[in-house]
C-alpha positions as a printed Julia matrix, in Angstrom:
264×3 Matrix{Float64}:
  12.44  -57.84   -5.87
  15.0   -57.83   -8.32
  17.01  -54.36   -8.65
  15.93  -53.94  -12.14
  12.24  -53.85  -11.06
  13.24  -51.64   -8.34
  14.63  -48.84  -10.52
  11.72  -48.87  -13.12
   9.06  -48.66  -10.04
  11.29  -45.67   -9.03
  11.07  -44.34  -12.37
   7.33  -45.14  -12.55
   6.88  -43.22   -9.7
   8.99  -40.26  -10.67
   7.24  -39.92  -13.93
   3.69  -40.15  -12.54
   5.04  -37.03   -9.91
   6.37  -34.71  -12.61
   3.5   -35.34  -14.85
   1.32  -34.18  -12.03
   3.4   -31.69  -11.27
   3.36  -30.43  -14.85
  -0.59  -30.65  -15.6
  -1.97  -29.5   -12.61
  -3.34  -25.63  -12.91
  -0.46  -23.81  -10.96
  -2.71  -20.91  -10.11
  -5.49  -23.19   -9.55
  -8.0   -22.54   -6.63
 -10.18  -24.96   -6.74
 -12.6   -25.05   -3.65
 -11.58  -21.2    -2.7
 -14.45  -19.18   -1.84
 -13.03  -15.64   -1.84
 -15.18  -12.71   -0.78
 -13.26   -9.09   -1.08
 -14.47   -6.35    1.47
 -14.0    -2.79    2.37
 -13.13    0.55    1.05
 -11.84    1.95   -2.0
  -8.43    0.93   -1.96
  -9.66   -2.76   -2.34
 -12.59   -1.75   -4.53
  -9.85   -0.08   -7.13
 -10.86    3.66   -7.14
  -7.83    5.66   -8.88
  -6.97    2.08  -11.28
 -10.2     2.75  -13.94
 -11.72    0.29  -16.0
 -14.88    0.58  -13.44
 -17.63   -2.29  -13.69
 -20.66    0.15  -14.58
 -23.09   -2.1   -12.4
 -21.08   -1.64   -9.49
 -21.85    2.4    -9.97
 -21.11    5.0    -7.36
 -18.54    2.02   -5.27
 -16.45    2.24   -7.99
 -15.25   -1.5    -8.43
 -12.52   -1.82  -11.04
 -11.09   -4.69  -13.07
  -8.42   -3.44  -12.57
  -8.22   -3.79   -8.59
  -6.03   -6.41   -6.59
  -9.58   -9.07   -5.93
 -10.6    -8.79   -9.45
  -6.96   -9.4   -10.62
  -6.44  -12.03   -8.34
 -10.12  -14.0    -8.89
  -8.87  -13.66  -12.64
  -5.5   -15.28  -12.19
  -6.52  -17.72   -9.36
 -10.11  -19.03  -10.51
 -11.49  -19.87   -6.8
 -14.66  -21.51   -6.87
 -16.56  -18.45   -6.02
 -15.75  -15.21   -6.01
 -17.79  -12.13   -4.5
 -16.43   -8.56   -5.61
 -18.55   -6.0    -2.15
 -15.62   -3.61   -1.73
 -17.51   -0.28   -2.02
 -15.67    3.08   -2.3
 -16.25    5.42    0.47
 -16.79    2.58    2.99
 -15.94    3.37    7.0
 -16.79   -0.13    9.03
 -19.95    0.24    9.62
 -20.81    0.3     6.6
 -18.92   -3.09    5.79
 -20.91   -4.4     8.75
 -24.46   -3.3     7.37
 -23.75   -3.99    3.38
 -20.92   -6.07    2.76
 -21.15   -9.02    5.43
 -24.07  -10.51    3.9
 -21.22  -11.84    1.41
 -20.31  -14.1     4.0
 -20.97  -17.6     5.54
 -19.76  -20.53    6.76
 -18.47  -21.66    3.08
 -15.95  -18.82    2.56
 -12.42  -19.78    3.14
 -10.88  -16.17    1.88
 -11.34  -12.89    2.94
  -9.44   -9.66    1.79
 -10.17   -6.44    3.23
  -8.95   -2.84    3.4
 -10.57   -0.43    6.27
 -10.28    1.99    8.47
  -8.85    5.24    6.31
 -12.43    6.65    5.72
 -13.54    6.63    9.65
 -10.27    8.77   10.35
 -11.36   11.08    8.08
  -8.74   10.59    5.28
 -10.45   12.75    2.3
 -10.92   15.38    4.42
  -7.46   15.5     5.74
  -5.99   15.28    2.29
  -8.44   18.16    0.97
  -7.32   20.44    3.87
  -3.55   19.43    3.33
  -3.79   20.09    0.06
  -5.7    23.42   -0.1
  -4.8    25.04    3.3
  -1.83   26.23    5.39
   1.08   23.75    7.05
  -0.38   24.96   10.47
  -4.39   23.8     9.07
  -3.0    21.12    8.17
  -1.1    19.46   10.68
  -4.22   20.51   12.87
  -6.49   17.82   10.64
  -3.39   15.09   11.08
  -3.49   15.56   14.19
  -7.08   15.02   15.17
  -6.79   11.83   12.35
  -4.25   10.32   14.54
  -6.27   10.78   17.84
  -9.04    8.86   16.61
  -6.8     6.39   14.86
  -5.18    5.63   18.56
  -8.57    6.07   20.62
 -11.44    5.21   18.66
 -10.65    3.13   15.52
  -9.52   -0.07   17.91
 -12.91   -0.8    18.95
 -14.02   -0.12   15.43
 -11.98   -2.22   14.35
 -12.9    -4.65   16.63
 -16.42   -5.04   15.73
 -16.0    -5.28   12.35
 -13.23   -8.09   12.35
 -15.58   -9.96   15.26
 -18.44  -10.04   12.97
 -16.4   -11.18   10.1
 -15.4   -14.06   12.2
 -18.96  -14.55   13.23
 -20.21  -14.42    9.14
 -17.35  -16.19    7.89
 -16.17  -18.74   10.98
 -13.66  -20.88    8.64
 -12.17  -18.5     6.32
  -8.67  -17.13    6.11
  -8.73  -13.66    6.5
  -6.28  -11.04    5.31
  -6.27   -7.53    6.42
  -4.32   -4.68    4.07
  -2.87   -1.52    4.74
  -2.46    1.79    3.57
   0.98    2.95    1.64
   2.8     6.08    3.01
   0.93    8.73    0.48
   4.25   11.02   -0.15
   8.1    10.62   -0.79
   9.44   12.73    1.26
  12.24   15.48   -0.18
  10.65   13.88   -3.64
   9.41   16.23   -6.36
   6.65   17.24   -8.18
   5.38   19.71  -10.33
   2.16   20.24   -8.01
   2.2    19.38   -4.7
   3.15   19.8    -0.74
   5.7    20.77    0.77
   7.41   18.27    2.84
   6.33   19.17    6.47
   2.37   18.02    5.82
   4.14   15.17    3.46
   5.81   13.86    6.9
   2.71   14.57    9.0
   0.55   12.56    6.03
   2.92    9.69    6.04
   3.04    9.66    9.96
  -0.97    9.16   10.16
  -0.15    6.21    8.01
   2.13    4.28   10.52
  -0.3     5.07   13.25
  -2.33    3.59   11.28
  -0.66    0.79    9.7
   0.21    0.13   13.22
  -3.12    0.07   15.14
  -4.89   -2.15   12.75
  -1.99   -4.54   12.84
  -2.35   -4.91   16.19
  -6.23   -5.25   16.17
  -5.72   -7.95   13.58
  -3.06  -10.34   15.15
  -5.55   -9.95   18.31
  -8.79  -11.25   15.6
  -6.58  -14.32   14.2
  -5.98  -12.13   11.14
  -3.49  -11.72    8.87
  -2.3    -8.06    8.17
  -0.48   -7.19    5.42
   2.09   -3.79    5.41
   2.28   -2.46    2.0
   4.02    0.74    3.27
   7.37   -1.68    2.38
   6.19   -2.41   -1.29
   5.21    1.0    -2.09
   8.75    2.79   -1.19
   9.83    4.56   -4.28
   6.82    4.53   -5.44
   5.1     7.07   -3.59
   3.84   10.45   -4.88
   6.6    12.62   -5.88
   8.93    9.5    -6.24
   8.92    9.81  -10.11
   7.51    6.04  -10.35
   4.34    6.5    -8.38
   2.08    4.13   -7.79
  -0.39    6.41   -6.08
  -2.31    9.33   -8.03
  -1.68   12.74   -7.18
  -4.36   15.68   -7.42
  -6.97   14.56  -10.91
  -9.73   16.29  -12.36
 -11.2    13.15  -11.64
 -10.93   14.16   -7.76
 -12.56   10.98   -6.56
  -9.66    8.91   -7.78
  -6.87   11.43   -6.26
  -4.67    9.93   -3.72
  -5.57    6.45   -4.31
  -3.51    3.72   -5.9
  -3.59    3.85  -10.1
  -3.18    0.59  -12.02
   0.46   -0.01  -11.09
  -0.55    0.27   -7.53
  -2.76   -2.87   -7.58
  -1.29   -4.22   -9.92
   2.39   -3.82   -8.55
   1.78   -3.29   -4.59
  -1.35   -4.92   -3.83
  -1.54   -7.69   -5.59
   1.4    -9.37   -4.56
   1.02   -8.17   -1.62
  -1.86   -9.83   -1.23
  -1.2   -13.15   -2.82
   2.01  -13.69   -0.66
  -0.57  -13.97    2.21
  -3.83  -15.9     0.69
């Protein structure tokens, strides 16, 4: 072939890759079936903007699935996340979502079995010594219990949902320590607060590398950003009590999101 042909099939070629390059949909997801499970911090609680027919589970538009199903466009895309949700409830009312078609699976659980409102409410409202009495019997279930809870619920994902990629979230440390705020705790139940969160951060990290899952930290994303940081990411006490200590707009938008997309 003569080496003027040569170059122009080169260049041919080159042009033909960068005008692929340039009109395919870069957040394209074409044949992504994405289902988005578990509690409130996937659902959106404390971001508003709640989708009235998902009523008392509190699913927001503003959460990290609905944000990412907008910017992604899979192929399907089924929104279950349910405020309140321990994981046996995921087991008996979100799994149905599933089947052998899904390829994606997000999921945040674990903070309601361990008792987290209840924790928070006697943090908030009682002594240092009431307090660190409710962390403490949060972190003994986190350690003994939660495991094999943990366990069943990511088996019978894999059961539901055989070929999907799934990818497990955390929870953010709640406070910045030595951080201040107009209302709020003092910094002993801050550090017994944040230190449920690494058990727990650290038990369900283990439980999903043992599942083939992929967990996701977001206690890294969220420094800074705690509350009492100044730029929080989390809501504080609300009159709206349902969405205190939960991740606001910036949260999902900001922590979760990405957090989530790096892994997907």
């Amino acid at each position: 072939m003569r080496p003027y042909r040569v170059a122009s099939a080169v260049l041919a070629a080159l042009i033909l890759s960068l005008a692929t390059l340039f009109t395919a949909p870069a957040a394209g997801a074409a044949g992504v079936q994405y289902v988005a499970l578990g509690d409130s911090y996937s659902s959106g609680v404390g971001a508003g903007s709640y989708i009235s027919a998902s009523g008392s589970c509190y699913r927001s538009t503003k959460s990290y699935p609905y944000l990412w199903n907008a910017a992604h466009a899979p192929s399907s895309f089924a929104f279950v996340a349910c405020s309140g949700a321990k994981t046996d409830d995921v087991i008996s009312g979100q799994l149905s979502s599933l089947s052998s078609a899904t390829t994606l699976v997000s999921i945040s659980i674990g903070g309601n079995d361990a008792g987290f409102a209840d924790t928070m409410t006697t943090c908030v409202l009682s002594s240092d010594s009431a307090c660190l009495s409710a962390v403490s019997a949060s972190r003994t279930y986190i350690n003994n219990t939660l495991p094999g809870k943990l366990d069943t619920v990511y088996a019978d994902i894999r059961a539901k949902a055989p070929n999907a990629h799934v990818v497990v979230l955390g929870y953010p440390h709640m406070y910045k320590i030595g951080g201040s705020c107009l209302f709020g705790i003092g910094d002993t139940k801050r550090s017994a607060i944040n230190a449920a969160a690494d058990d727990l951060a650290s038990v369900t990290a283990k439980r999903a590398a043992d599942a083939g899952f992929t967990f996701v930290d977001v206690r890294g994303i969220f420094t800074n950003h705690e509350i009492c940081s100044g730029s929080a990411w989390l809501n504080s006490t609300k009159l709206t009590v349902f969405e205190s200590y939960h991740p606001n707009s910036s949260g999902q938008a900001y922590g979760y999101l990405p957090s989530f997309s790096s892994a997907a």
